[in-house]
PDB file of N, CA and C in Angstrom:
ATOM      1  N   UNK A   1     -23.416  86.113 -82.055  1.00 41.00           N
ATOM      2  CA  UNK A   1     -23.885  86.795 -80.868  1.00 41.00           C
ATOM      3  C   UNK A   1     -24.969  85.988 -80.178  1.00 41.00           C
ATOM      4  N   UNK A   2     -25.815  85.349 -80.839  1.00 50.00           N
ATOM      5  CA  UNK A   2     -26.785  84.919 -80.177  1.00 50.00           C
ATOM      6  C   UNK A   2     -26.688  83.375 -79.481  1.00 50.00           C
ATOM      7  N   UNK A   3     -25.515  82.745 -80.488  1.00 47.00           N
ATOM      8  CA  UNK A   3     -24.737  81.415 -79.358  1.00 47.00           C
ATOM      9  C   UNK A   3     -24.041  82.188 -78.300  1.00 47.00           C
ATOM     10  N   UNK A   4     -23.001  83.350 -78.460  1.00 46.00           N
ATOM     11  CA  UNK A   4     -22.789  83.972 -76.982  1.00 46.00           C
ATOM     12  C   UNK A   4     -23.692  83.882 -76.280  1.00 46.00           C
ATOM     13  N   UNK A   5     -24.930  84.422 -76.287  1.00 48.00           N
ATOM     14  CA  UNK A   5     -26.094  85.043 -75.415  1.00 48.00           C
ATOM     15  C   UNK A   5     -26.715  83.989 -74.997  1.00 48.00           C
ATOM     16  N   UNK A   6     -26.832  83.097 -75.643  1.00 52.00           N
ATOM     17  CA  UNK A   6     -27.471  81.711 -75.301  1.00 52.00           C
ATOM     18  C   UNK A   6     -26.421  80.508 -74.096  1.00 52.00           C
ATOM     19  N   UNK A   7     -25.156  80.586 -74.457  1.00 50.00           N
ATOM     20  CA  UNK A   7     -24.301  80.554 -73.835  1.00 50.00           C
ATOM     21  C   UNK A   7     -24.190  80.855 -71.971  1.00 50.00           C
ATOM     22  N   UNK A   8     -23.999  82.279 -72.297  1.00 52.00           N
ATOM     23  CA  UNK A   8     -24.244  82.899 -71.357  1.00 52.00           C
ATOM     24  C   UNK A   8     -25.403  82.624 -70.243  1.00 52.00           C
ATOM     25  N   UNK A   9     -26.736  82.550 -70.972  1.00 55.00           N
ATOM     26  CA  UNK A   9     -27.599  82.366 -70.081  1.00 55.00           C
ATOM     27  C   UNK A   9     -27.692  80.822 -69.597  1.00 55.00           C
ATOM     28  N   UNK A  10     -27.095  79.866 -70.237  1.00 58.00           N
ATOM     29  CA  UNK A  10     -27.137  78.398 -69.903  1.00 58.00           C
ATOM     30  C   UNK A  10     -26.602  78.542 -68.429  1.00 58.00           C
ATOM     31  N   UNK A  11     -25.199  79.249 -68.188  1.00 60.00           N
ATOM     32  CA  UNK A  11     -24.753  78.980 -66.604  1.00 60.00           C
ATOM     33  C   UNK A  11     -25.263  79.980 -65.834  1.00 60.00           C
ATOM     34  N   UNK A  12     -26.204  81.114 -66.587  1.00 64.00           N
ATOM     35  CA  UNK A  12     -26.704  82.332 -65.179  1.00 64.00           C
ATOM     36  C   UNK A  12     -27.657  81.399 -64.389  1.00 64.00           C
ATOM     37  N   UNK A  13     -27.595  81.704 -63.061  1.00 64.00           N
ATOM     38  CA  UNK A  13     -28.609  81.051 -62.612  1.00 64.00           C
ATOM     39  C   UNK A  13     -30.373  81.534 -62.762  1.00 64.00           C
ATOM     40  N   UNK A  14     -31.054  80.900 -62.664  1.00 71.00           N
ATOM     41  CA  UNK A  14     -32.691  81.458 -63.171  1.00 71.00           C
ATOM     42  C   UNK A  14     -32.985  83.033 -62.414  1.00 71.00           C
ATOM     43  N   UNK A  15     -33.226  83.286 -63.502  1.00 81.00           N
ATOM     44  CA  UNK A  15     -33.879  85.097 -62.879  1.00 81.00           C
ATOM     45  C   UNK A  15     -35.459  84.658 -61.912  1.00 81.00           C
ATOM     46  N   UNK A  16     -35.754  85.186 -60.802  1.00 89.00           N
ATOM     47  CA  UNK A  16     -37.205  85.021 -60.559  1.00 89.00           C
ATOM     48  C   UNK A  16     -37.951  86.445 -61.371  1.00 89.00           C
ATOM     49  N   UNK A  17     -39.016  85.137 -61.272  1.00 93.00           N
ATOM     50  CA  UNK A  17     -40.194  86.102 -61.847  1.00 93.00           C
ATOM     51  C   UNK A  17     -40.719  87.062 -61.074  1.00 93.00           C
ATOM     52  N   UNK A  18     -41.279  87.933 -61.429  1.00 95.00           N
ATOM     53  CA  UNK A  18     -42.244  89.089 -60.647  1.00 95.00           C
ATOM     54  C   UNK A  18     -43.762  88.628 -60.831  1.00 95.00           C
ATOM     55  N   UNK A  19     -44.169  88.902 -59.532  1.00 96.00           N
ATOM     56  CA  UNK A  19     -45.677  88.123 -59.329  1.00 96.00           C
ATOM     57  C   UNK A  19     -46.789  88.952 -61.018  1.00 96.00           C
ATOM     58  N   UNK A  20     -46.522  90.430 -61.352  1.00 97.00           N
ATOM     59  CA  UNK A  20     -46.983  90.293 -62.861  1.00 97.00           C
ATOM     60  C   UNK A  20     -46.560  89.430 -64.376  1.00 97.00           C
ATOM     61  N   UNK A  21     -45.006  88.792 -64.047  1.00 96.00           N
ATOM     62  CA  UNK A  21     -44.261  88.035 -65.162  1.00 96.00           C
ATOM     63  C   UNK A  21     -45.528  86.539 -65.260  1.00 96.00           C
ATOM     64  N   UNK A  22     -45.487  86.344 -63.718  1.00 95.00           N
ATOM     65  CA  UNK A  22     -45.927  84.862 -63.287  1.00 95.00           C
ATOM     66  C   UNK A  22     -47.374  85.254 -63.376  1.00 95.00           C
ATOM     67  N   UNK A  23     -48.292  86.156 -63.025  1.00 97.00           N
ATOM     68  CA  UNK A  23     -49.573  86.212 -63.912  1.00 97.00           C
ATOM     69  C   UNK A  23     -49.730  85.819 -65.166  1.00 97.00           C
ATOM     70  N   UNK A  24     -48.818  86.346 -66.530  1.00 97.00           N
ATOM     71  CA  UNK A  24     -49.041  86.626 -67.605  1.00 97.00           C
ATOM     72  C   UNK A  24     -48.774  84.695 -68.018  1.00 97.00           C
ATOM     73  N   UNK A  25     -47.722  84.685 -67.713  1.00 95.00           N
ATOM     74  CA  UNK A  25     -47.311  83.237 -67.823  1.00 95.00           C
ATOM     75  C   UNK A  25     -48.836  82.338 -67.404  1.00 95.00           C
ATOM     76  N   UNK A  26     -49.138  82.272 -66.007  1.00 95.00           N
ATOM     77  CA  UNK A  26     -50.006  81.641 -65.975  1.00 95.00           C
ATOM     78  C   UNK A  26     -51.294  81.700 -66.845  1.00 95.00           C
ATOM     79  N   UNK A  27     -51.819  82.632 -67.199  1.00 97.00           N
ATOM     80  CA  UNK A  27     -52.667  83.101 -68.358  1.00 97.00           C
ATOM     81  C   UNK A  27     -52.170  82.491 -69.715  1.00 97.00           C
ATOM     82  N   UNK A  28     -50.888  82.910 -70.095  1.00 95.00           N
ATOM     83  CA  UNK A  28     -49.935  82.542 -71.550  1.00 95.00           C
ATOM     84  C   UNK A  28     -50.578  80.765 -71.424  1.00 95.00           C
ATOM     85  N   UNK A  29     -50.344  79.791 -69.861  1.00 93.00           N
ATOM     86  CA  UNK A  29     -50.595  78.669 -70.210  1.00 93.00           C
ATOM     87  C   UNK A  29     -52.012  78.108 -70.056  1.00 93.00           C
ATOM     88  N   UNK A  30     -52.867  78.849 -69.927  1.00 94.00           N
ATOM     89  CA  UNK A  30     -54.515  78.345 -70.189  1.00 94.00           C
ATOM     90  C   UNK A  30     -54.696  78.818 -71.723  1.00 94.00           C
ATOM     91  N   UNK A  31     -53.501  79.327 -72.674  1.00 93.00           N
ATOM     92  CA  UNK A  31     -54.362  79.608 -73.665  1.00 93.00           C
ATOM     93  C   UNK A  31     -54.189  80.753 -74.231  1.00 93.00           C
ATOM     94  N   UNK A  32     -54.630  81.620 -73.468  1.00 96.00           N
ATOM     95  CA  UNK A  32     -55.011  83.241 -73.608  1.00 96.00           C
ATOM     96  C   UNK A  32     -54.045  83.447 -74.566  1.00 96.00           C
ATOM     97  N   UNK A  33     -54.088  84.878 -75.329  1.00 96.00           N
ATOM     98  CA  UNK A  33     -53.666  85.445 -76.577  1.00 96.00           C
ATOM     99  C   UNK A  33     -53.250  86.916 -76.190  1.00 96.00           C
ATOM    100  N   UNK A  34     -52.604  87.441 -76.358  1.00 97.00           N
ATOM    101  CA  UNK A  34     -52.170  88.879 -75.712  1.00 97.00           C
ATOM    102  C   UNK A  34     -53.365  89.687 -75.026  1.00 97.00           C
ATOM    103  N   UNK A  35     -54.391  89.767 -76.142  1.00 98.00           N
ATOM    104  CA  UNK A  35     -55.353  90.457 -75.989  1.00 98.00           C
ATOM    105  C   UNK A  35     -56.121  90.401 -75.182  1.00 98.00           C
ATOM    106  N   UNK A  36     -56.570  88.770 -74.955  1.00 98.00           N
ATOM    107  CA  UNK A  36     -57.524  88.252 -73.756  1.00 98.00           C
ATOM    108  C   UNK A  36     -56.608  88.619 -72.458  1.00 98.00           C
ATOM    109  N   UNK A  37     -54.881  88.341 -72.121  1.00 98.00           N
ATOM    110  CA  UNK A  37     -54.244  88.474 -71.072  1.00 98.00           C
ATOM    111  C   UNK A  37     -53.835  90.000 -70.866  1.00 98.00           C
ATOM    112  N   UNK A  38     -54.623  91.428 -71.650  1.00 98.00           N
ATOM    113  CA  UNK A  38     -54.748  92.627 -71.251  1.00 98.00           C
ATOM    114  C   UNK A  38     -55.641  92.525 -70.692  1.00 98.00           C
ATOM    115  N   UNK A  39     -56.737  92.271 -71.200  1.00 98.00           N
ATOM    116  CA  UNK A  39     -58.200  92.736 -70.885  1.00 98.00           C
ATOM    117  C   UNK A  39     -57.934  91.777 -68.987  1.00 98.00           C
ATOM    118  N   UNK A  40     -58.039  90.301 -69.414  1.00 98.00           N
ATOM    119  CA  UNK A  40     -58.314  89.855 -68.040  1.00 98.00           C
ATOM    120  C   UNK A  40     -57.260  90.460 -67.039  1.00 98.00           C
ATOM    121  N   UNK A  41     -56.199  90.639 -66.850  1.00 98.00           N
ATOM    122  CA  UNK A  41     -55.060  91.523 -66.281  1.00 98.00           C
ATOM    123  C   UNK A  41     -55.546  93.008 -65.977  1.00 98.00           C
ATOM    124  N   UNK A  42     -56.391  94.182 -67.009  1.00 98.00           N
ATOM    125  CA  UNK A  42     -56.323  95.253 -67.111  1.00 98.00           C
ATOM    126  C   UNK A  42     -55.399  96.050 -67.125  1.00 98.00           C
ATOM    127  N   UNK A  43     -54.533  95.136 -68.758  1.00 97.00           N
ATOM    128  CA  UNK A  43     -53.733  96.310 -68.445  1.00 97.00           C
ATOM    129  C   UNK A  43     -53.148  96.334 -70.585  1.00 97.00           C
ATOM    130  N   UNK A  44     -52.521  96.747 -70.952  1.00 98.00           N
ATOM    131  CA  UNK A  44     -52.615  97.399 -72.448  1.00 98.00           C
ATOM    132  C   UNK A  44     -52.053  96.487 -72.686  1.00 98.00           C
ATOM    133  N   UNK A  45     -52.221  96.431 -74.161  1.00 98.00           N
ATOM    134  CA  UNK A  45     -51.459  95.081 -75.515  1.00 98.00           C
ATOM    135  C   UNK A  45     -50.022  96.014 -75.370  1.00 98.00           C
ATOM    136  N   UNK A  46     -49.547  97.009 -75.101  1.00 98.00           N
ATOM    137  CA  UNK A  46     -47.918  96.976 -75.231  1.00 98.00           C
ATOM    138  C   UNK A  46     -47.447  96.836 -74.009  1.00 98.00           C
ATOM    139  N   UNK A  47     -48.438  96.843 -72.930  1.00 98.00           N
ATOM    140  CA  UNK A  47     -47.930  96.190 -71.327  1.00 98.00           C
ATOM    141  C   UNK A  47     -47.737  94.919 -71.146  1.00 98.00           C
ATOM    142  N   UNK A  48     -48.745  93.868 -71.592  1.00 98.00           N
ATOM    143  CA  UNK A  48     -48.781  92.307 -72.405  1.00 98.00           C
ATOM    144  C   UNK A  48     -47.216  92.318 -72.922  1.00 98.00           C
ATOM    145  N   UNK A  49     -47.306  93.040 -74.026  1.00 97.00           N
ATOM    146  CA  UNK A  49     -46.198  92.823 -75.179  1.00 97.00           C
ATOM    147  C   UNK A  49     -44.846  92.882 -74.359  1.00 97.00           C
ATOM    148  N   UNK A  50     -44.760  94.141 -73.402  1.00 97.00           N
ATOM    149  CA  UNK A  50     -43.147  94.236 -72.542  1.00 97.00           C
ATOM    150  C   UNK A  50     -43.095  92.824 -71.905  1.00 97.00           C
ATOM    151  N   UNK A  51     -44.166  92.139 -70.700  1.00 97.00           N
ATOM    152  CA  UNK A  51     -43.859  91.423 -69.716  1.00 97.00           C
ATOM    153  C   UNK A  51     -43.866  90.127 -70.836  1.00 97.00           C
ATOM    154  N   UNK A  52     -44.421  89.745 -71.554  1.00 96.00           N
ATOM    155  CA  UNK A  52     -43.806  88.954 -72.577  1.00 96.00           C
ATOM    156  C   UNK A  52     -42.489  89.238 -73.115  1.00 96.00           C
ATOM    157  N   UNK A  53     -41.672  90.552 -73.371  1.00 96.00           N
ATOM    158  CA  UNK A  53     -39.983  90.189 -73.843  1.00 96.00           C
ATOM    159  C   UNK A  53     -39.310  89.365 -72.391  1.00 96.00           C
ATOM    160  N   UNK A  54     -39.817  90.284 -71.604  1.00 95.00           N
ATOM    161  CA  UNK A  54     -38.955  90.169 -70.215  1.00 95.00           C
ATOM    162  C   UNK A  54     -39.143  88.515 -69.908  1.00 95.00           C
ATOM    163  N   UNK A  55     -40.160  88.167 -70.148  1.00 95.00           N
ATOM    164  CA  UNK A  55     -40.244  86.347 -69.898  1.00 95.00           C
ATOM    165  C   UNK A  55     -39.436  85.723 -71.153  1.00 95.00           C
ATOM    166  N   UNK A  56     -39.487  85.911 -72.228  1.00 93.00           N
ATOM    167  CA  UNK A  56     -38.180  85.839 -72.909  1.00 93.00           C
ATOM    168  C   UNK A  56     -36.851  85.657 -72.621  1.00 93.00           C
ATOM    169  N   UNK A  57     -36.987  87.004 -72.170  1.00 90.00           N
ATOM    170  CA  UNK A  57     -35.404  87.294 -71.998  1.00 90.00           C
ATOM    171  C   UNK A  57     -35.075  86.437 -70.397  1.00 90.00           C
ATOM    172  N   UNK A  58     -35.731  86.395 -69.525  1.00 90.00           N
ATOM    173  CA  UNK A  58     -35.716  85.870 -68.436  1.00 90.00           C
ATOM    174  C   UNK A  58     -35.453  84.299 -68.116  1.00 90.00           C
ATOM    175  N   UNK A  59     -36.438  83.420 -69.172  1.00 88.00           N
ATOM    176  CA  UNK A  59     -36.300  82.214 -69.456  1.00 88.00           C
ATOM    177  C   UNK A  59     -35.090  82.054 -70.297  1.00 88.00           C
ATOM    178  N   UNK A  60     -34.624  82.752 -71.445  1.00 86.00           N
ATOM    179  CA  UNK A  60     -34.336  81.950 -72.641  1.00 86.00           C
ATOM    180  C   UNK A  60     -35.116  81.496 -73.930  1.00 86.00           C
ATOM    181  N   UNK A  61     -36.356  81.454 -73.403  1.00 90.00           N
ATOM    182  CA  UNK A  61     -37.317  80.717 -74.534  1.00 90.00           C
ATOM    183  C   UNK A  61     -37.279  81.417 -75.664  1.00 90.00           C
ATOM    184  N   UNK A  62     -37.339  80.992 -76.844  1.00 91.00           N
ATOM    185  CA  UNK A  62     -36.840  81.473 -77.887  1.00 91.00           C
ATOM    186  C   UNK A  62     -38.624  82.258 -78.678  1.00 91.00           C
ATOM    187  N   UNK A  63     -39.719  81.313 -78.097  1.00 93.00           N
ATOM    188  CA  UNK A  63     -41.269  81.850 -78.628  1.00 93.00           C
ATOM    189  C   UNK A  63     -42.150  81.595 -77.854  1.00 93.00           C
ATOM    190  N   UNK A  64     -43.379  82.362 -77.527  1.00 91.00           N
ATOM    191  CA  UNK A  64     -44.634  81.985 -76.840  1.00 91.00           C
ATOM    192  C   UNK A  64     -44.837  80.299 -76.600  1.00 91.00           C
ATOM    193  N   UNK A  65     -44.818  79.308 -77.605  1.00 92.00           N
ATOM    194  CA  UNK A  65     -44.973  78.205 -77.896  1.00 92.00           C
ATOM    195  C   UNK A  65     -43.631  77.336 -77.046  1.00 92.00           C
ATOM    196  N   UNK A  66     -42.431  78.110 -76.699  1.00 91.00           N
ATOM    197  CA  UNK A  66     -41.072  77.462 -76.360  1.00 91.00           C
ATOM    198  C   UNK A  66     -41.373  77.898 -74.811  1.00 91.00           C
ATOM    199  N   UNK A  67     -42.035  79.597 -74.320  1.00 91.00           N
ATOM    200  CA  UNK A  67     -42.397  79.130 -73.406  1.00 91.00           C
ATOM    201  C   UNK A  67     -43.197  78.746 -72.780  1.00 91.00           C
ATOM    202  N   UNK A  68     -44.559  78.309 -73.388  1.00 89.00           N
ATOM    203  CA  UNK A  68     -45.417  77.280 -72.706  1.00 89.00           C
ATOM    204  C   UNK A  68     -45.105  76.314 -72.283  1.00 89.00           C
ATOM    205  N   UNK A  69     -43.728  75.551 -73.087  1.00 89.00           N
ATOM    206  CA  UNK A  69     -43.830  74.173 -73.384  1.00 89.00           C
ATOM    207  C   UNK A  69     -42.694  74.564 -71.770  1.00 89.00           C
ATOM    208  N   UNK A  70     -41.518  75.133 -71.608  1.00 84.00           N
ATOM    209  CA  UNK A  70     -40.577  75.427 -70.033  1.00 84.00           C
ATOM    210  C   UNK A  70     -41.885  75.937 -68.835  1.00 84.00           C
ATOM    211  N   UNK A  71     -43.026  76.600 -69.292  1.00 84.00           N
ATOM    212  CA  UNK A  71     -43.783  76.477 -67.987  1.00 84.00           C
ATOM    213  C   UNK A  71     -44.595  75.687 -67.787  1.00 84.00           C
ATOM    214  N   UNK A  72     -45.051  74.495 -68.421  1.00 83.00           N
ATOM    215  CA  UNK A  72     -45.774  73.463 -68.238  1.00 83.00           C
ATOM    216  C   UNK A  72     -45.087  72.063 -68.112  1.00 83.00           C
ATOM    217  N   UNK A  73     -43.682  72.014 -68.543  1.00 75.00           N
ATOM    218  CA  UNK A  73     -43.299  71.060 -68.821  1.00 75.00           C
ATOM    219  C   UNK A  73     -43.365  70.004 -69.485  1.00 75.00           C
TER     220      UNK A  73
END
């Protein structure tokens, strides 16, 4: 299932982000840690935690670390 899914997302074309996905991201790449990117955001560790699957699922990236490395290049 997960070579399907991986599959799959190789020819979807890129999902855009939502200007909160692309906050968190930008935060995710100075560093920040869930906790610091609630507080500076104002908004909860399971609000953090959702817009982190959705950048997941959005990219492909398989971990925090997989997607730093697709938003920084």
């Amino acid at each position: 299932t997960n070579l399907l899914y991986s599959l799959h997302n190789l020819f979807d074309p890129p999902k855009p982000l939502t200007s909160r996905e692309q906050d968190v991201l930008d935060l995710l790449s100075r560093g920040l840690n869930n906790r610091q990117i609630a507080k500076e955001l104002d908004l909860t560790l399971p609000g953090v935690q959702k817009v982190m699957a959705r950048l997941l699922e959005k990219t492909g990236a398989r971990s925090r670390a997989h997607l730093w490395v697709l938003h920084t290049g």
